[in-house]
């Protein structure tokens, strides 16, 4: 439950402690414990001050949905000075015409939304020699028209294409948003199962161990279920910072 201090101020540090404790406890309960998943704090629409409060509480990974907003925050002089090892994840839909701007983002740690062969090739082409970026493949596991991502059946082919033809892109994992509001009383989340299946096919195609490909799945409403399902990265926003502002 998100904590609110007096006068309506969000207790960001307290919220982070509660989420990290839940991640730790849930990791201990899953069949193959493994390492605790990375928590990516989704700071979309949130102020530099709120990001700084989360950073001061020990948070390092932050996710943004829009290139323009990410650049404003990542280039903020105060944030750069006070948060020197912040790690930005781009988690929004990636359009080819935005790639050149995204590449100019300071401390860009990972791009989680490579959703097509065209986007991968464009990213590779626009990246300067001697530079590389960690990326994930976004998979549309729910089949919804409103969701971005490659079809699950093409995920392994795209992974192979990136490894073989895009040396400046370092494939780290697969990611999904999935449909919202799954009823867990009816069984496991099919989006999580689909993404795990995609990882297996990617690893088979690339002939690498499963642990070499990460799973980015789970958000504020279902991050604990995602951890139980094997997620290595969870993206939590409202449970840390409160509801998104318009």
Short mmCIF file of C-alpha atoms in Angstrom, two decimals:
data_model
loop_
_atom_site.label_atom_id
_atom_site.label_comp_id
_atom_site.label_asym_id
_atom_site.label_seq_id
_atom_site.Cartn_x
_atom_site.Cartn_y
_atom_site.Cartn_z
CA UNK A 1 0.00 0.00 0.00
CA UNK A 2 1.39 3.39 -0.98
CA UNK A 3 2.27 5.55 2.03
CA UNK A 4 1.25 9.21 2.30
CA UNK A 5 2.73 11.43 4.99
CA UNK A 6 1.08 14.48 6.53
CA UNK A 7 -0.38 17.14 4.26
CA UNK A 8 -0.64 14.73 1.38
CA UNK A 9 3.11 14.37 0.77
CA UNK A 10 4.06 11.03 -0.76
CA UNK A 11 6.47 9.00 1.39
CA UNK A 12 8.73 7.99 -1.49
CA UNK A 13 11.46 6.49 0.71
CA UNK A 14 8.89 4.49 2.69
CA UNK A 15 7.22 3.26 -0.49
CA UNK A 16 10.55 2.12 -1.90
CA UNK A 17 11.37 0.22 1.30
CA UNK A 18 8.00 -1.53 1.20
CA UNK A 19 8.37 -2.52 -2.46
CA UNK A 20 11.93 -3.75 -2.02
CA UNK A 21 10.82 -5.80 0.99
CA UNK A 22 7.98 -7.30 -1.07
CA UNK A 23 10.39 -8.14 -3.89
CA UNK A 24 12.79 -9.79 -1.46
CA UNK A 25 10.05 -11.81 0.23
CA UNK A 26 8.49 -12.88 -3.07
CA UNK A 27 11.84 -13.86 -4.57
CA UNK A 28 12.44 -16.14 -1.59
CA UNK A 29 9.10 -17.88 -2.28
CA UNK A 30 9.60 -18.69 -5.94
CA UNK A 31 10.76 -22.11 -7.05
CA UNK A 32 14.16 -21.00 -8.28
CA UNK A 33 15.04 -18.12 -5.98
CA UNK A 34 17.81 -16.59 -8.06
CA UNK A 35 18.83 -12.96 -7.76
CA UNK A 36 16.30 -10.35 -6.72
CA UNK A 37 14.79 -8.52 -9.70
CA UNK A 38 15.89 -5.00 -10.53
CA UNK A 39 13.33 -2.39 -9.55
CA UNK A 40 12.83 0.27 -12.23
CA UNK A 41 11.05 3.30 -10.75
CA UNK A 42 8.76 4.68 -13.43
CA UNK A 43 9.02 8.45 -13.08
CA UNK A 44 6.78 9.49 -15.96
CA UNK A 45 5.19 12.92 -15.23
CA UNK A 46 7.07 13.12 -11.92
CA UNK A 47 9.29 16.03 -10.97
CA UNK A 48 13.07 16.15 -10.70
CA UNK A 49 12.60 16.70 -6.97
CA UNK A 50 10.67 13.43 -6.58
CA UNK A 51 13.31 11.58 -8.59
CA UNK A 52 16.00 13.06 -6.33
CA UNK A 53 14.09 11.86 -3.24
CA UNK A 54 13.96 8.33 -4.65
CA UNK A 55 17.65 8.50 -5.55
CA UNK A 56 18.52 9.62 -2.02
CA UNK A 57 16.58 6.61 -0.73
CA UNK A 58 18.87 4.30 -2.73
CA UNK A 59 16.99 3.95 -6.02
CA UNK A 60 19.19 4.02 -9.13
CA UNK A 61 17.12 2.70 -12.05
CA UNK A 62 14.42 5.02 -13.43
CA UNK A 63 12.07 4.49 -16.38
CA UNK A 64 10.57 7.09 -18.71
CA UNK A 65 7.91 6.71 -21.41
CA UNK A 66 8.51 9.76 -23.59
CA UNK A 67 11.77 10.75 -25.27
CA UNK A 68 11.20 14.48 -24.79
CA UNK A 69 10.47 14.14 -21.07
CA UNK A 70 13.40 11.78 -20.57
CA UNK A 71 15.79 14.24 -22.22
CA UNK A 72 14.58 17.14 -20.09
CA UNK A 73 15.20 15.17 -16.90
CA UNK A 74 18.41 13.48 -18.00
CA UNK A 75 19.93 16.82 -19.02
CA UNK A 76 18.85 18.63 -15.85
CA UNK A 77 22.01 20.20 -14.39
CA UNK A 78 21.04 19.69 -10.75
CA UNK A 79 20.00 16.08 -11.29
CA UNK A 80 23.23 15.30 -13.13
CA UNK A 81 25.29 16.84 -10.35
CA UNK A 82 23.40 15.32 -7.42
CA UNK A 83 22.62 11.91 -8.97
CA UNK A 84 25.84 10.96 -10.79
CA UNK A 85 25.14 7.22 -11.17
CA UNK A 86 21.47 7.37 -12.13
CA UNK A 87 20.48 4.78 -14.75
CA UNK A 88 17.75 5.69 -17.24
CA UNK A 89 15.56 3.07 -18.91
CA UNK A 90 13.49 4.06 -21.92
CA UNK A 91 10.26 2.07 -21.66
CA UNK A 92 7.92 3.88 -24.05
CA UNK A 93 7.04 3.15 -27.65
CA UNK A 94 10.12 3.84 -29.78
CA UNK A 95 9.52 5.53 -33.13
CA UNK A 96 12.27 5.66 -35.73
CA UNK A 97 12.08 9.44 -35.92
CA UNK A 98 12.85 9.71 -32.19
CA UNK A 99 15.91 7.47 -32.13
CA UNK A 100 18.46 10.19 -32.92
CA UNK A 101 17.15 12.25 -29.99
CA UNK A 102 17.16 9.26 -27.64
CA UNK A 103 20.77 8.46 -28.49
CA UNK A 104 21.70 11.90 -27.14
CA UNK A 105 20.36 11.06 -23.68
CA UNK A 106 22.97 11.21 -20.89
CA UNK A 107 23.31 8.06 -18.75
CA UNK A 108 20.94 6.05 -20.94
CA UNK A 109 21.28 2.60 -19.38
CA UNK A 110 18.82 0.55 -21.40
CA UNK A 111 16.22 0.79 -24.17
CA UNK A 112 13.53 -1.81 -23.42
CA UNK A 113 11.31 -1.26 -26.45
CA UNK A 114 12.95 -2.52 -29.64
CA UNK A 115 9.75 -3.67 -31.32
CA UNK A 116 10.64 -4.42 -34.95
CA UNK A 117 13.43 -5.19 -37.40
CA UNK A 118 13.10 -1.66 -38.78
CA UNK A 119 13.54 -0.02 -35.38
CA UNK A 120 16.57 -2.23 -34.62
CA UNK A 121 18.21 -1.40 -37.96
CA UNK A 122 17.52 2.32 -37.57
CA UNK A 123 18.94 2.32 -34.03
CA UNK A 124 22.04 0.51 -35.25
CA UNK A 125 22.51 2.90 -38.18
CA UNK A 126 22.19 6.05 -36.06
CA UNK A 127 24.47 4.87 -33.25
CA UNK A 128 28.00 6.24 -33.55
CA UNK A 129 30.94 3.92 -34.04
CA UNK A 130 32.53 2.93 -30.76
CA UNK A 131 29.22 3.31 -28.90
CA UNK A 132 26.79 0.59 -27.84
CA UNK A 133 23.43 0.39 -26.06
CA UNK A 134 21.82 -2.32 -23.99
CA UNK A 135 18.41 -3.21 -25.40
CA UNK A 136 15.42 -5.44 -24.85
CA UNK A 137 12.88 -6.68 -27.36
CA UNK A 138 9.32 -5.60 -26.63
CA UNK A 139 6.83 -8.39 -27.28
CA UNK A 140 3.10 -7.86 -27.73
CA UNK A 141 2.10 -10.86 -25.63
CA UNK A 142 -1.57 -9.87 -25.34
CA UNK A 143 -2.18 -9.30 -29.05
CA UNK A 144 -3.90 -5.98 -28.35
CA UNK A 145 -3.83 -3.38 -31.11
CA UNK A 146 -3.21 -0.69 -28.50
CA UNK A 147 0.07 -2.33 -27.42
CA UNK A 148 3.38 -2.02 -29.21
CA UNK A 149 5.73 -4.94 -29.67
CA UNK A 150 6.69 -7.69 -32.05
CA UNK A 151 4.59 -10.83 -32.38
CA UNK A 152 5.75 -13.64 -30.08
CA UNK A 153 6.32 -15.85 -33.12
CA UNK A 154 8.88 -13.35 -34.47
CA UNK A 155 10.71 -12.61 -31.22
CA UNK A 156 13.47 -15.19 -31.70
CA UNK A 157 14.01 -14.06 -35.31
CA UNK A 158 14.41 -10.45 -34.19
CA UNK A 159 16.81 -11.50 -31.43
CA UNK A 160 18.93 -13.39 -33.97
CA UNK A 161 18.84 -10.39 -36.32
CA UNK A 162 20.05 -8.03 -33.58
CA UNK A 163 22.89 -10.32 -32.55
CA UNK A 164 23.99 -10.99 -36.14
CA UNK A 165 23.43 -7.58 -37.76
CA UNK A 166 23.38 -4.93 -35.04
CA UNK A 167 26.73 -5.07 -33.21
CA UNK A 168 26.10 -1.73 -31.47
CA UNK A 169 22.99 -3.15 -29.79
CA UNK A 170 23.65 -5.48 -26.87
CA UNK A 171 20.65 -7.75 -26.38
CA UNK A 172 19.82 -8.05 -22.68
CA UNK A 173 16.30 -9.41 -22.59
CA UNK A 174 12.65 -9.39 -23.57
CA UNK A 175 9.92 -7.12 -22.25
CA UNK A 176 6.14 -6.96 -22.22
CA UNK A 177 3.46 -4.61 -20.97
CA UNK A 178 0.68 -7.17 -21.30
CA UNK A 179 -3.02 -6.69 -20.71
CA UNK A 180 -4.19 -4.98 -17.55
CA UNK A 181 -6.29 -6.42 -14.75
CA UNK A 182 -5.64 -10.14 -15.08
CA UNK A 183 -7.73 -12.17 -12.61
CA UNK A 184 -5.17 -14.35 -10.85
CA UNK A 185 -7.90 -16.49 -9.32
CA UNK A 186 -8.32 -17.91 -12.83
CA UNK A 187 -4.67 -18.98 -13.06
CA UNK A 188 -1.25 -17.64 -14.02
CA UNK A 189 -0.93 -14.54 -16.16
CA UNK A 190 -0.79 -15.71 -19.80
CA UNK A 191 1.32 -12.68 -20.75
CA UNK A 192 4.02 -13.71 -18.30
CA UNK A 193 3.91 -17.30 -19.56
CA UNK A 194 4.12 -16.06 -23.15
CA UNK A 195 7.19 -13.92 -22.42
CA UNK A 196 8.93 -16.79 -20.67
CA UNK A 197 8.24 -18.94 -23.72
CA UNK A 198 9.70 -16.21 -25.93
CA UNK A 199 12.85 -16.20 -23.82
CA UNK A 200 13.19 -19.96 -24.20
CA UNK A 201 12.90 -19.72 -27.98
CA UNK A 202 15.39 -16.83 -28.10
CA UNK A 203 17.92 -18.81 -26.08
CA UNK A 204 17.41 -21.89 -28.22
CA UNK A 205 17.94 -19.85 -31.39
CA UNK A 206 21.03 -18.11 -30.02
CA UNK A 207 22.31 -21.25 -28.28
CA UNK A 208 22.80 -19.46 -24.97
CA UNK A 209 21.72 -20.20 -21.35
CA UNK A 210 18.34 -18.92 -20.16
CA UNK A 211 20.05 -16.71 -17.58
CA UNK A 212 21.62 -14.68 -20.40
CA UNK A 213 18.24 -13.20 -21.36
CA UNK A 214 16.33 -11.12 -18.81
CA UNK A 215 12.57 -10.82 -18.37
CA UNK A 216 11.10 -7.34 -17.92
CA UNK A 217 7.49 -7.81 -16.83
CA UNK A 218 5.28 -6.69 -13.99
CA UNK A 219 4.13 -3.23 -12.91
CA UNK A 220 2.60 -1.59 -9.83
CA UNK A 221 -0.52 -3.78 -9.80
CA UNK A 222 1.17 -7.13 -10.39
CA UNK A 223 4.90 -6.90 -9.72
CA UNK A 224 4.75 -9.58 -7.03
CA UNK A 225 3.05 -12.03 -9.39
CA UNK A 226 5.66 -11.16 -12.01
CA UNK A 227 8.47 -11.90 -9.57
CA UNK A 228 6.93 -15.28 -8.80
CA UNK A 229 6.73 -15.91 -12.55
CA UNK A 230 10.47 -15.28 -12.90
CA UNK A 231 10.75 -11.60 -13.78
CA UNK A 232 14.24 -10.11 -13.51
CA UNK A 233 13.03 -6.49 -13.92
CA UNK A 234 9.84 -4.94 -12.56
CA UNK A 235 8.59 -1.48 -13.49
CA UNK A 236 6.77 0.28 -10.65
CA UNK A 237 5.49 3.84 -10.78
CA UNK A 238 2.31 4.73 -8.90
CA UNK A 239 3.17 2.58 -5.86
CA UNK A 240 6.30 4.72 -5.44
CA UNK A 241 5.35 8.20 -6.62
CA UNK A 242 1.56 8.21 -6.52
CA UNK A 243 -0.85 8.51 -9.44
CA UNK A 244 0.46 9.94 -12.67
CA UNK A 245 -0.19 13.60 -13.32
CA UNK A 246 -1.63 14.78 -16.61
#
